[in-house]
Amino acid sequence: MTQPPDTSDAKADQDTLRLYVRCMMAGDDLLAQGRVAEAKLQFENAVLIQPESAEALYKIGSVYYLQDQEEAAVRVLTKANALKPNTPEILNTLGAALARMGHVEEAVNAFQQVFQMNPSHAAAALNCGRLLLDHGFYLQAEGWLTKAADLRPTDSKILQHLAHARLALGQPRLAITAAELAVAANSENSVARLLLGQAYLSIRKLEAAHTELSRVLEEMPNHPEALYYLAETEEKLGRTEQARALYARVVELDVDPEFRALTQLKSVLALPVISQSVTEIQKSRQAILSALNELARTAVKDPYSAGGFTNFYLTYQGEDDKEIQQRIAAFYLSCCPDLASAAPHIGKRPAHSKYRIGILSSFLRNHTVGYLCRGLIEHLDRDRFEVVLLRCPVLPIEDPLAPVLARAADEVIDLPDNLIQAREKIAQVAADLIYFPEVGMEDLVYFLAFARSAPVQVMGWGHPVTTGIPNMDFFLSVADMEPQDAQEHYTEQLIPLDGLSVCVKAPALPEVAQDKSRFGMIADAPAYLCAQSLYKIHPDFDDIAAGLLEKDATARLYFISLTDHADELFLSRLAQKAGDNMERVRMLKRVPSKDFIALLRCVDVLLDIPHWAGGKTSLESFATGTPVVHWPGRFMRGRHTLAFYKKMDILDCVVDSAHGYIETAYRLVHDRPFRTAVRDKIASRSALLFNDTSAIDEISDLFEKLILERR
């Protein structure tokens, strides 16, 4: 007789399965209630029932992760992954645990595997991007966070991290796009709003920055970074006292000692955008020197990330800045001796066949520095030199000149917005000479100048003032721009070149002359234009402006607007000298670069500032045939136009007194034969200022000489 089948084993298997499922469901319920420890017990019971369950091990690993027990999490999740390889959820959590343990490469590999298996896995892209962002790999982070944002376009947190990455990359305009979307998705995301304020500040949308940062402080009144950036915004708006008060609030908070020390220095060096008088200037300079004696020298590992800065407005005060610049540089070096570290190749014989020239700047793009530096990049002798552009943030995104300069170089390296990492990348270039077109306009470039990154380090006159930095060897200037006592103004060894040191292209002129009224000027009245930024106009110039208005009752005197507050401060200062004649003073709106040439072409006279002469502005004015009245100043920064006039052998508009300045400006408008003669000379000789490759040949010979002397 046939025996009935034994069903006891099958029934036992079903009971075991039901018990396993019950444990897993109970664990999930407890986890949802936040009862993590109890949930873990249920998942452990499940593993006892089914030891080879990848799902149960995954749950236990996830609990360990939630309990900040990363090592246990990695151990269990690794076993789960071995049992069930290439499971996105397991790999993603394993990557997160590895990230917490600092195993960056392994974590990134895990996240990337998840995304390769499932390109719609936004969490993996986010995790990968956040990890790379936290460890300073900003370019890679931006790519992964962009993928995450594409998958979750209204996720405020993802957009916030994306804005952070773009800001760190020096892409403030793209950061604004992401931060605005983050705030739109969640108006209570204060971190995104803070990033938005920072981005606006970096592109000088000051009122917008002020609005966003003020909103952050409404929610978090003592947020150190928001206070600091709002202080910077107030400073740039010209509200110096408000800025100092905000810096003082930061110092009173429980902040990092490094940040506190540098914020104290920041408060000391907060200078008015528009100086009101020579007396005010003298008092501020004495206060700076006194404070530098008293400030504590706190050890600072990285002054750039801790809030260090360059003192941009100091040089516009019209005084000898050598002592203050030396004292500020000495302050930073006493706080952070590592700033002066030397690259590994210093003192060693280079292996490359040509001399390597690094050109380091934040402005290798459509900027005055890029304009002045283009000829050097294009025409430096390639038989002797290899040219490497070292581009600091702000990186040239969607810029018309940046790709032109990049194509002219032999190599382009985009430096990270991180002092230590940027210094390491520069050292890897093993340059024989590094040329800084300017030092003092951007914080990162300023601090990079402290290091010994090449045997020879040379700076140009893009920001024409000494650095005070011991490792900056030479200041490349122009003989016709320098006064007789020039070397006394520099800590660097001054090299006055015979040529103009630049090879620039003549600007394209508008096909049709523009009417003055297009730019807001009175069409039938003489137009005297001072085209320099308002912070370059020294209080001493007010006497000249007032005298010109008094001399020419028909004149209209025009300046270029900066900000509403700065305009108000400047006009109020000028009114003290000009009185009722102020009704003939006007502020013109800033115009795009493409329209600036047309503006210069349609005015009668351009007014130069003795304390800060035009560089690019004077060159462009001469290209249009418009004369520039020039009174050479005490320092090179007030003598650029003199060199241009000497190159053209035209000295008719070069004066030596305020009286001569006023008389010459008036004569250029009202003495037709004189005006015609001057304009004809400029028109016939201005070509001498452009496309002068001999100036770069002189620099090529100089660079080789300096390199050989240091070997």
XYZ file of C-alpha atoms in Angstrom:
711
model
C 0.000 0.000 0.000
C 1.318 3.484 -0.951
C 2.330 5.613 2.087
C 0.931 9.203 2.291
C 3.573 12.023 1.734
C 5.318 13.435 4.833
C 4.292 17.130 5.049
C 5.933 17.914 8.371
C 9.096 19.438 6.770
C 7.079 21.659 4.437
C 4.908 22.826 7.335
C 8.018 23.601 9.382
C 9.446 25.656 6.517
C 6.204 27.628 6.235
C 6.156 28.299 9.979
C 9.779 29.487 9.848
C 9.007 31.760 6.921
C 5.962 33.216 8.702
C 8.074 33.836 11.815
C 10.790 35.495 9.715
C 8.261 37.736 7.953
C 6.657 38.599 11.298
C 10.034 39.681 12.732
C 10.821 41.769 9.660
C 7.419 43.498 9.671
C 7.632 44.138 13.413
C 11.104 45.598 12.934
C 9.880 47.905 10.170
C 6.936 49.077 12.322
C 9.190 49.788 15.301
C 11.668 51.591 13.079
C 8.891 53.789 11.712
C 7.973 54.687 15.304
C 11.555 55.641 16.063
C 12.077 52.703 18.420
C 15.421 51.873 16.841
C 16.871 49.532 19.494
C 13.706 47.400 19.605
C 13.616 47.273 15.817
C 17.187 46.026 15.769
C 16.284 43.129 18.055
C 13.522 42.059 15.678
C 15.893 42.175 12.673
C 18.476 40.173 14.634
C 15.789 37.574 15.378
C 15.091 37.451 11.663
C 18.773 36.719 11.002
C 18.719 33.930 13.574
C 15.831 32.423 11.644
C 17.399 33.007 8.212
C 21.177 33.607 8.627
C 21.671 34.132 4.896
C 19.015 36.844 4.578
C 20.641 39.835 2.846
C 17.510 41.887 3.539
C 17.654 41.299 7.314
C 21.368 42.048 7.405
C 20.710 45.224 5.411
C 18.141 46.298 8.002
C 20.568 45.648 10.858
C 23.308 47.560 9.039
C 20.914 50.466 8.508
C 20.114 50.521 12.227
C 23.801 50.526 13.109
C 24.178 53.481 10.727
C 21.304 55.321 12.437
C 22.979 54.656 15.787
C 26.266 56.129 14.511
C 27.985 52.726 14.792
C 29.688 52.984 11.418
C 32.185 50.139 11.814
C 29.430 47.683 12.740
C 27.297 49.019 9.902
C 30.077 48.495 7.362
C 30.750 44.959 8.634
C 27.111 43.882 8.388
C 26.367 45.715 5.134
C 29.464 44.237 3.508
C 28.154 40.763 4.369
C 24.697 41.699 2.998
C 26.291 42.923 -0.215
C 28.231 39.677 -0.568
C 25.009 37.670 -0.212
C 23.110 39.834 -2.673
C 25.593 41.766 -4.799
C 24.708 44.966 -6.664
C 21.598 45.757 -4.655
C 21.220 49.587 -4.846
C 19.794 50.083 -1.341
C 22.524 47.998 0.316
C 25.328 49.697 -1.625
C 23.927 53.178 -0.994
C 23.783 52.665 2.781
C 27.190 50.984 2.759
C 28.562 54.017 0.905
C 27.033 56.345 3.503
C 28.658 54.388 6.350
C 32.019 54.332 4.587
C 31.730 58.078 4.040
C 31.251 58.695 7.744
C 34.368 56.678 8.470
C 36.348 58.868 6.065
C 36.817 56.170 3.427
C 36.048 58.633 0.638
C 37.213 56.646 -2.374
C 35.389 53.459 -1.314
C 32.221 55.419 -0.551
C 32.288 57.233 -3.888
C 32.769 53.901 -5.683
C 29.718 52.501 -3.895
C 27.519 55.474 -4.810
C 28.701 55.383 -8.406
C 27.874 51.664 -8.659
C 24.358 52.402 -7.413
C 23.884 55.114 -9.999
C 25.245 52.959 -12.803
C 22.737 50.253 -11.909
C 19.903 52.709 -11.429
C 20.357 56.129 -13.113
C 17.188 57.350 -11.408
C 18.611 56.786 -7.915
C 18.670 60.424 -6.754
C 19.774 59.529 -3.216
C 22.999 57.945 -4.469
C 23.785 60.963 -6.643
C 23.067 63.264 -3.706
C 25.193 61.228 -1.317
C 28.071 61.127 -3.768
C 27.848 64.858 -4.408
C 27.652 65.752 -0.716
C 30.647 63.569 0.131
C 32.791 65.074 -2.620
C 31.661 68.553 -1.586
C 32.601 67.950 2.051
C 36.098 66.871 1.017
C 36.757 69.754 -1.367
C 36.268 67.961 -4.699
C 34.018 70.731 -5.928
C 33.988 70.045 -9.657
C 33.053 66.372 -9.233
C 30.564 67.314 -6.516
C 28.857 69.798 -8.814
C 28.441 67.109 -11.478
C 26.810 64.600 -9.114
C 24.605 67.192 -7.447
C 23.450 68.348 -10.872
C 22.386 64.749 -11.607
C 20.488 64.662 -8.305
C 18.817 68.000 -9.036
C 17.769 66.805 -12.493
C 16.015 63.871 -10.817
C 14.515 65.952 -7.997
C 14.214 69.499 -9.379
C 12.222 70.801 -6.406
C 14.283 69.226 -3.632
C 15.476 72.233 -1.620
C 18.313 70.368 0.108
C 19.771 69.067 -3.149
C 19.581 72.529 -4.694
C 21.196 73.995 -1.586
C 24.170 71.633 -1.880
C 24.393 72.358 -5.602
C 24.518 76.104 -4.890
C 27.272 75.471 -2.338
C 29.346 73.480 -4.844
C 28.958 76.121 -7.546
C 29.902 78.888 -5.149
C 32.990 76.923 -4.088
C 33.890 76.499 -7.765
C 33.717 80.231 -8.285
C 30.500 80.093 -10.314
C 28.358 82.625 -8.428
C 25.833 83.206 -11.195
C 25.104 79.491 -11.520
C 25.037 79.273 -7.710
C 22.366 81.976 -7.681
C 20.190 79.930 -10.035
C 20.366 76.880 -7.750
C 19.980 78.859 -4.518
C 16.959 80.760 -5.826
C 15.286 77.472 -6.736
C 16.151 76.068 -3.292
C 14.572 79.053 -1.548
C 11.543 78.905 -3.849
C 11.088 75.225 -2.965
C 11.404 75.932 0.763
C 11.371 79.528 1.951
C 12.512 78.364 5.397
C 15.776 76.940 4.076
C 18.047 79.505 5.735
C 21.237 77.796 4.573
C 20.171 78.166 0.948
C 19.253 81.803 1.589
C 22.688 82.396 3.150
C 24.360 80.904 0.073
C 22.173 83.095 -2.116
C 23.318 86.160 -0.184
C 26.960 85.098 -0.548
C 26.563 84.599 -4.282
C 24.934 87.991 -4.751
C 27.749 89.562 -2.726
C 30.417 87.917 -4.886
C 29.011 89.485 -8.068
C 28.414 92.808 -6.272
C 24.631 92.677 -6.386
C 24.861 94.362 -3.038
C 21.257 95.323 -2.404
C 20.086 91.803 -3.239
C 22.782 90.357 -0.953
C 21.683 92.697 1.830
C 18.064 91.570 1.508
C 18.833 87.850 1.647
C 21.373 88.054 4.470
C 19.037 90.242 6.522
C 16.303 87.614 6.087
C 18.670 84.941 7.424
C 19.422 87.074 10.480
C 15.724 87.572 11.156
C 15.526 83.819 11.698
C 18.974 83.385 13.281
C 20.096 86.728 14.763
C 23.485 85.444 15.890
C 24.503 83.410 12.867
C 28.256 84.219 12.537
C 28.551 83.754 8.784
C 25.401 85.730 8.023
C 26.635 88.569 10.250
C 30.059 88.476 8.610
C 28.765 88.517 5.041
C 26.262 91.242 5.853
C 29.145 93.257 7.318
C 31.077 92.767 4.063
C 28.014 93.897 2.128
C 27.634 97.023 4.266
C 31.338 97.734 3.792
C 31.093 97.504 0.014
C 27.973 99.674 0.055
C 30.043 102.315 1.819
C 28.325 102.034 5.198
C 31.544 101.574 7.134
C 30.235 102.149 10.635
C 27.418 99.621 10.169
C 30.006 97.140 8.883
C 32.243 97.618 11.913
C 29.290 97.167 14.264
C 28.441 93.855 12.600
C 32.050 92.662 12.749
C 32.020 93.525 16.458
C 28.946 91.316 16.941
C 30.752 88.419 15.276
C 33.757 88.820 17.576
C 31.489 88.646 20.648
C 30.063 85.260 19.602
C 31.426 81.839 20.484
C 33.277 81.409 17.193
C 36.484 79.710 16.163
C 39.507 81.650 17.544
C 41.024 81.883 14.045
C 37.836 83.392 12.657
C 37.632 85.810 15.603
C 41.215 87.033 15.112
C 40.760 87.685 11.395
C 37.379 89.322 11.918
C 39.036 91.719 14.350
C 41.570 92.548 11.641
C 38.729 92.942 9.158
C 37.065 95.497 11.409
C 40.337 97.425 11.727
C 40.822 97.519 7.959
C 37.224 98.369 7.064
C 37.719 101.555 5.062
C 35.184 103.938 3.549
C 34.428 103.321 -0.111
C 34.220 107.096 -0.526
C 36.758 108.940 1.620
C 35.300 112.216 2.853
C 38.513 114.158 3.512
C 42.281 113.972 3.727
C 41.951 114.282 7.496
C 39.714 111.206 7.589
C 42.255 109.319 5.488
C 45.124 110.201 7.804
C 43.157 109.204 10.910
C 42.180 105.854 9.415
C 45.774 105.047 8.511
C 47.024 105.865 11.988
C 44.248 103.708 13.463
C 45.304 100.793 11.263
C 48.948 101.034 12.329
C 48.013 101.293 16.004
C 45.633 98.341 15.804
C 48.228 96.182 14.025
C 50.487 96.717 17.029
C 47.783 95.669 19.481
C 46.041 92.738 17.748
C 46.826 89.342 19.225
C 48.736 86.958 16.956
C 46.447 83.928 17.042
C 47.693 80.781 15.322
C 45.778 80.327 12.067
C 46.119 77.162 9.994
C 44.462 78.543 6.853
C 43.843 82.312 6.811
C 41.859 82.147 3.573
C 39.207 79.707 4.824
C 39.224 81.401 8.243
C 38.155 84.730 6.737
C 41.418 86.408 5.721
C 41.304 89.095 3.074
C 43.197 91.670 1.064
C 42.829 95.361 1.864
C 41.498 96.520 -1.502
C 40.491 100.107 -0.681
C 43.718 101.139 1.085
C 45.571 102.014 -2.098
C 42.879 104.476 -3.213
C 43.724 106.782 -0.304
C 46.585 108.272 -2.304
C 49.351 107.637 0.240
C 52.521 105.541 0.389
C 51.218 102.085 1.351
C 54.569 100.322 1.770
C 54.681 100.299 5.578
C 51.054 99.263 6.061
C 51.309 96.536 3.433
C 54.440 95.171 5.103
C 52.799 95.237 8.523
C 49.666 93.445 7.307
C 51.727 90.770 5.537
C 53.824 90.353 8.681
C 50.645 89.941 10.747
C 49.444 87.099 8.519
C 52.857 85.434 8.537
C 53.094 85.612 12.316
C 49.680 83.935 12.578
C 50.410 81.391 9.838
C 54.113 80.831 9.024
C 53.026 78.040 6.653
C 51.851 80.722 4.221
C 55.487 81.071 3.152
C 55.964 77.355 2.454
C 58.134 76.374 -0.495
C 57.142 74.051 -3.340
C 59.104 70.761 -3.527
C 60.848 71.686 -6.786
C 62.482 74.830 -5.394
C 66.263 74.454 -5.482
C 66.163 71.488 -7.856
C 67.122 71.420 -11.500
C 63.919 71.322 -13.604
C 63.379 68.422 -15.980
C 61.394 70.262 -18.678
C 63.090 71.464 -21.847
C 61.522 74.929 -21.900
C 61.143 77.425 -19.092
C 57.707 77.042 -17.517
C 55.887 80.323 -16.890
C 52.793 80.252 -14.715
C 50.374 83.179 -15.027
C 48.198 83.273 -11.930
C 45.061 85.390 -11.630
C 41.330 85.454 -10.947
C 40.847 87.715 -13.956
C 41.970 85.742 -16.984
C 38.676 86.645 -18.568
C 36.743 89.710 -19.776
C 38.250 92.079 -17.239
C 40.843 94.863 -17.316
C 43.505 92.403 -16.135
C 42.566 89.918 -18.856
C 42.637 92.719 -21.426
C 46.100 93.890 -20.356
C 47.469 90.343 -20.007
C 46.278 88.958 -23.330
C 49.325 90.045 -25.334
C 51.699 88.440 -22.842
C 49.867 85.121 -23.074
C 49.736 85.211 -26.865
C 53.234 86.530 -27.656
C 55.590 85.276 -24.939
C 58.382 83.532 -26.887
C 57.312 79.895 -27.302
C 60.783 78.852 -28.401
C 61.880 79.530 -24.844
C 58.733 79.334 -22.736
C 55.775 77.127 -21.987
C 52.836 79.177 -20.676
C 50.506 77.711 -18.047
C 47.429 79.671 -16.986
C 46.597 79.210 -13.314
C 43.010 80.414 -13.100
C 41.650 81.191 -9.666
C 37.970 81.477 -8.887
C 35.855 83.290 -9.962
C 36.243 80.863 -12.885
C 35.498 82.304 -16.337
C 32.123 80.712 -17.050
C 30.358 81.847 -20.242
C 32.922 84.605 -20.753
C 33.900 85.848 -24.245
C 37.605 86.425 -23.536
C 38.357 83.436 -21.279
C 38.417 80.795 -24.050
C 40.551 83.075 -26.229
C 43.167 83.348 -23.494
C 42.923 79.625 -22.763
C 43.544 78.701 -26.396
C 46.603 80.953 -26.488
C 48.195 79.141 -23.532
C 49.988 75.798 -23.576
C 48.072 74.541 -20.537
C 45.208 75.750 -18.357
C 44.743 74.718 -14.734
C 41.635 75.766 -12.836
C 42.561 76.093 -9.183
C 40.099 75.144 -6.430
C 38.697 77.730 -4.060
C 40.907 76.317 -1.334
C 44.263 77.806 -0.371
C 46.100 74.606 0.541
C 44.783 72.576 -2.403
C 45.426 75.425 -4.836
C 48.980 75.818 -3.543
C 49.591 72.093 -4.061
C 48.302 72.237 -7.651
C 50.544 75.216 -8.391
C 53.543 73.369 -6.948
C 52.853 70.427 -9.285
C 53.362 72.743 -12.266
C 57.013 73.147 -11.185
C 57.146 76.587 -12.757
C 60.449 78.397 -13.248
C 58.667 81.728 -12.871
C 55.174 82.713 -11.791
C 53.750 86.005 -12.999
C 50.944 87.601 -11.012
C 49.229 90.222 -13.224
C 47.828 91.702 -10.013
C 47.950 91.050 -6.289
C 45.457 92.682 -3.973
C 42.117 92.501 -5.754
C 41.131 88.962 -4.751
C 41.747 87.222 -1.428
C 42.877 83.820 -2.745
C 45.478 85.303 -5.097
C 46.776 87.481 -2.271
C 47.374 84.507 0.018
C 48.846 82.366 -2.769
C 51.423 85.107 -3.305
C 52.907 84.402 0.147
C 54.202 80.946 -0.837
C 57.454 80.237 -2.624
C 55.786 78.455 -5.542
C 58.511 79.183 -8.087
C 62.164 80.244 -7.926
C 61.143 83.598 -9.417
C 57.890 85.408 -8.596
C 56.959 88.584 -10.431
C 53.907 90.815 -10.244
C 52.442 93.304 -12.688
C 50.593 96.584 -12.281
C 47.027 95.291 -12.618
C 46.584 96.494 -9.015
C 49.450 98.979 -8.866
C 50.648 98.851 -5.274
C 53.358 96.937 -3.453
C 52.305 93.735 -1.673
C 54.609 93.848 1.343
C 55.001 90.068 0.893
C 58.575 88.739 1.314
C 58.275 86.003 -1.333
C 57.170 88.419 -4.052
C 60.504 89.125 -5.738
C 59.924 91.689 -8.471
C 57.436 94.378 -9.462
C 57.203 94.729 -13.235
C 56.494 98.365 -14.067
C 57.080 100.926 -16.818
C 59.869 103.489 -16.638
C 57.661 106.301 -17.917
C 55.070 105.557 -15.226
C 57.478 105.775 -12.308
C 58.635 108.846 -10.358
C 62.322 109.338 -9.485
C 62.041 107.842 -5.977
C 60.024 104.853 -7.219
C 61.918 102.013 -5.492
C 61.133 103.530 -2.097
C 57.456 102.667 -2.624
C 58.009 98.906 -3.090
C 59.082 95.949 -0.985
C 59.695 94.079 -4.249
C 62.658 94.899 -6.467
C 61.304 97.330 -9.028
C 61.927 96.574 -12.714
C 60.994 99.595 -14.863
C 60.612 98.451 -18.469
C 61.350 100.616 -21.482
C 58.131 99.546 -23.200
C 54.564 99.736 -21.913
C 54.687 96.067 -20.753
C 51.425 95.315 -22.568
C 50.414 94.398 -26.079
C 46.735 95.208 -26.404
C 44.455 95.281 -29.384
C 42.763 98.512 -30.388
C 39.067 98.378 -29.488
C 36.481 98.202 -32.238
C 34.860 101.596 -32.686
C 31.129 102.067 -33.266
C 30.321 102.458 -36.942
C 28.132 105.472 -36.205
C 28.986 108.140 -33.646
C 26.504 108.117 -30.766
C 24.633 111.159 -29.530
C 25.357 112.263 -25.960
C 21.711 112.069 -25.037
C 21.783 108.295 -25.483
C 23.821 108.094 -22.284
C 21.813 110.668 -20.344
C 23.973 113.691 -21.170
C 22.819 117.116 -22.384
C 23.280 117.078 -26.144
C 24.197 120.740 -26.690
C 26.425 121.343 -23.636
C 30.145 120.596 -23.176
C 30.591 117.166 -21.597
C 33.487 116.628 -19.207
C 33.575 112.993 -18.119
C 35.464 111.368 -15.270
C 35.090 107.688 -16.116
C 36.936 106.256 -13.106
C 35.087 104.358 -10.367
C 34.044 106.733 -7.603
C 36.294 105.134 -4.980
C 39.310 106.164 -7.096
C 38.395 109.857 -6.900
C 40.468 111.382 -4.105
C 38.992 114.268 -2.048
C 41.723 116.550 -3.447
C 40.136 116.208 -6.895
C 37.016 118.030 -5.664
C 38.842 121.377 -5.951
C 39.601 120.668 -9.606
C 36.008 119.634 -10.341
C 34.619 122.701 -8.572
C 37.133 124.970 -10.326
C 36.197 123.570 -13.728
C 32.491 124.173 -13.091
C 33.300 127.719 -12.006
C 35.521 128.332 -15.057
C 33.038 126.970 -17.611
C 29.505 128.142 -16.869
C 28.210 126.034 -19.779
C 29.869 122.811 -18.657
C 28.235 119.599 -17.588
C 30.411 117.396 -15.410
C 29.653 113.652 -15.465
C 30.675 110.760 -13.248
C 29.853 107.022 -13.399
C 27.439 105.691 -10.772
C 28.712 103.088 -8.309
C 25.913 102.385 -5.814
C 23.131 104.618 -4.540
C 24.812 105.099 -1.174
C 28.286 105.664 -2.637
C 26.854 108.132 -5.163
C 25.171 110.044 -2.353
C 28.367 110.197 -0.284
C 30.431 111.375 -3.247
C 27.973 114.044 -4.372
C 27.592 115.304 -0.825
C 31.372 115.630 -0.521
C 31.710 117.418 -3.872
C 28.849 119.796 -3.031
C 30.933 121.252 -0.199
C 33.309 122.639 -2.843
C 31.039 123.134 -5.855
C 28.071 124.800 -4.100
C 25.324 125.943 -6.469
C 27.237 124.612 -9.461
C 26.279 121.098 -8.366
C 23.165 121.430 -10.504
C 25.462 120.829 -13.481
C 26.896 117.601 -12.070
C 25.283 114.334 -13.134
C 25.733 110.635 -12.467
C 25.605 108.389 -15.521
C 24.431 104.810 -15.320
C 27.107 102.187 -15.782
C 27.112 100.865 -19.326
C 28.152 97.451 -20.699
C 31.695 97.114 -22.033
C 30.462 97.159 -25.616
C 28.872 100.595 -25.078
C 31.706 102.117 -23.034
C 33.762 102.941 -26.155
C 30.788 104.791 -27.617
C 30.454 106.770 -24.397
C 34.130 107.785 -24.449
C 33.862 108.746 -28.096
C 30.998 111.195 -27.670
C 32.318 113.220 -24.717
C 34.451 116.318 -25.227
C 37.134 115.675 -22.604
C 38.078 112.810 -20.304
C 39.239 113.833 -16.829
C 42.020 111.733 -15.302
C 42.582 111.473 -11.539
C 46.080 112.490 -10.330
C 45.938 109.888 -7.552
C 44.702 107.084 -9.846
C 45.159 107.483 -13.579
C 43.341 105.547 -16.233
C 44.869 102.370 -17.640
C 42.448 100.574 -19.926
C 40.147 103.620 -19.837
C 42.862 105.951 -21.144
C 43.893 103.481 -23.848
C 40.287 103.176 -25.015
C 39.820 106.936 -24.921
C 42.884 107.474 -27.111
C 41.571 104.868 -29.545
C 38.463 107.014 -29.991
C 40.503 110.230 -30.336
C 39.128 111.740 -27.128
C 41.804 113.717 -25.223
C 42.559 112.994 -21.566
C 43.644 115.745 -19.185
C 46.414 114.282 -17.050
C 48.252 115.554 -13.976
C 50.896 112.936 -13.069
C 50.548 111.791 -9.491
C 53.103 111.002 -6.809
C 52.927 107.234 -7.351
C 52.943 104.984 -10.406
C 49.200 104.363 -10.073
C 48.643 108.036 -10.917
C 50.974 108.098 -13.934
C 49.721 105.485 -16.426
C 48.359 108.087 -18.825
C 51.688 109.930 -18.766
C 53.423 106.859 -20.225
C 50.797 106.560 -22.954
C 51.186 110.224 -23.886
C 54.988 109.882 -23.940
C 54.700 106.860 -26.210
C 52.690 109.030 -28.622
C 55.006 112.045 -28.046
C 52.001 114.198 -27.117
C 52.320 116.301 -23.970
C 49.777 119.041 -24.727
C 47.329 117.686 -22.111
C 49.879 116.846 -19.416
C 49.792 119.477 -16.666
C 51.607 120.166 -13.395
C 49.025 121.985 -11.279
C 45.321 122.223 -10.514
C 45.218 125.562 -12.348
C 46.854 124.029 -15.407
C 44.410 121.115 -15.269
C 41.356 123.393 -15.303
C 42.757 125.667 -18.011
C 43.684 122.746 -20.280
C 40.305 121.038 -19.889
C 38.533 124.326 -20.645
C 40.756 124.998 -23.644
C 40.080 121.555 -25.128
C 36.389 122.449 -25.238
C 36.463 126.124 -26.196
C 39.693 126.624 -28.201
C 38.815 124.973 -31.488
C 42.289 125.107 -33.135
C 43.888 123.648 -29.996
C 41.231 120.943 -29.714
C 41.560 120.019 -33.384
C 45.348 119.879 -33.191
C 45.300 117.627 -30.133
C 42.647 115.327 -31.547
C 44.506 115.071 -34.862
C 47.732 114.136 -33.064
C 45.973 111.461 -31.029
C 44.237 110.087 -34.124
C 47.505 109.852 -36.050
C 49.641 108.400 -33.239
C 47.344 106.293 -31.067
C 48.202 103.208 -33.121
C 51.580 103.246 -31.340
C 49.775 102.143 -28.167
C 48.357 98.964 -29.687
C 49.637 95.634 -31.016
C 53.151 96.389 -29.781
C 54.774 92.954 -29.631
C 58.157 94.532 -28.856
C 56.886 95.130 -25.306
C 56.412 91.372 -24.883
C 59.797 90.646 -26.483
C 61.324 92.803 -23.745
C 59.480 90.764 -21.094
C 60.571 87.483 -22.719
C 64.217 88.527 -22.435
C 63.685 89.706 -18.876
C 61.983 86.488 -17.764
C 64.829 84.376 -19.155
C 67.398 86.599 -17.426
C 65.604 86.370 -14.062
C 65.267 82.583 -14.303
C 68.943 82.095 -15.149
C 70.006 84.350 -12.277
C 68.100 82.178 -9.799
C 69.495 78.859 -11.058
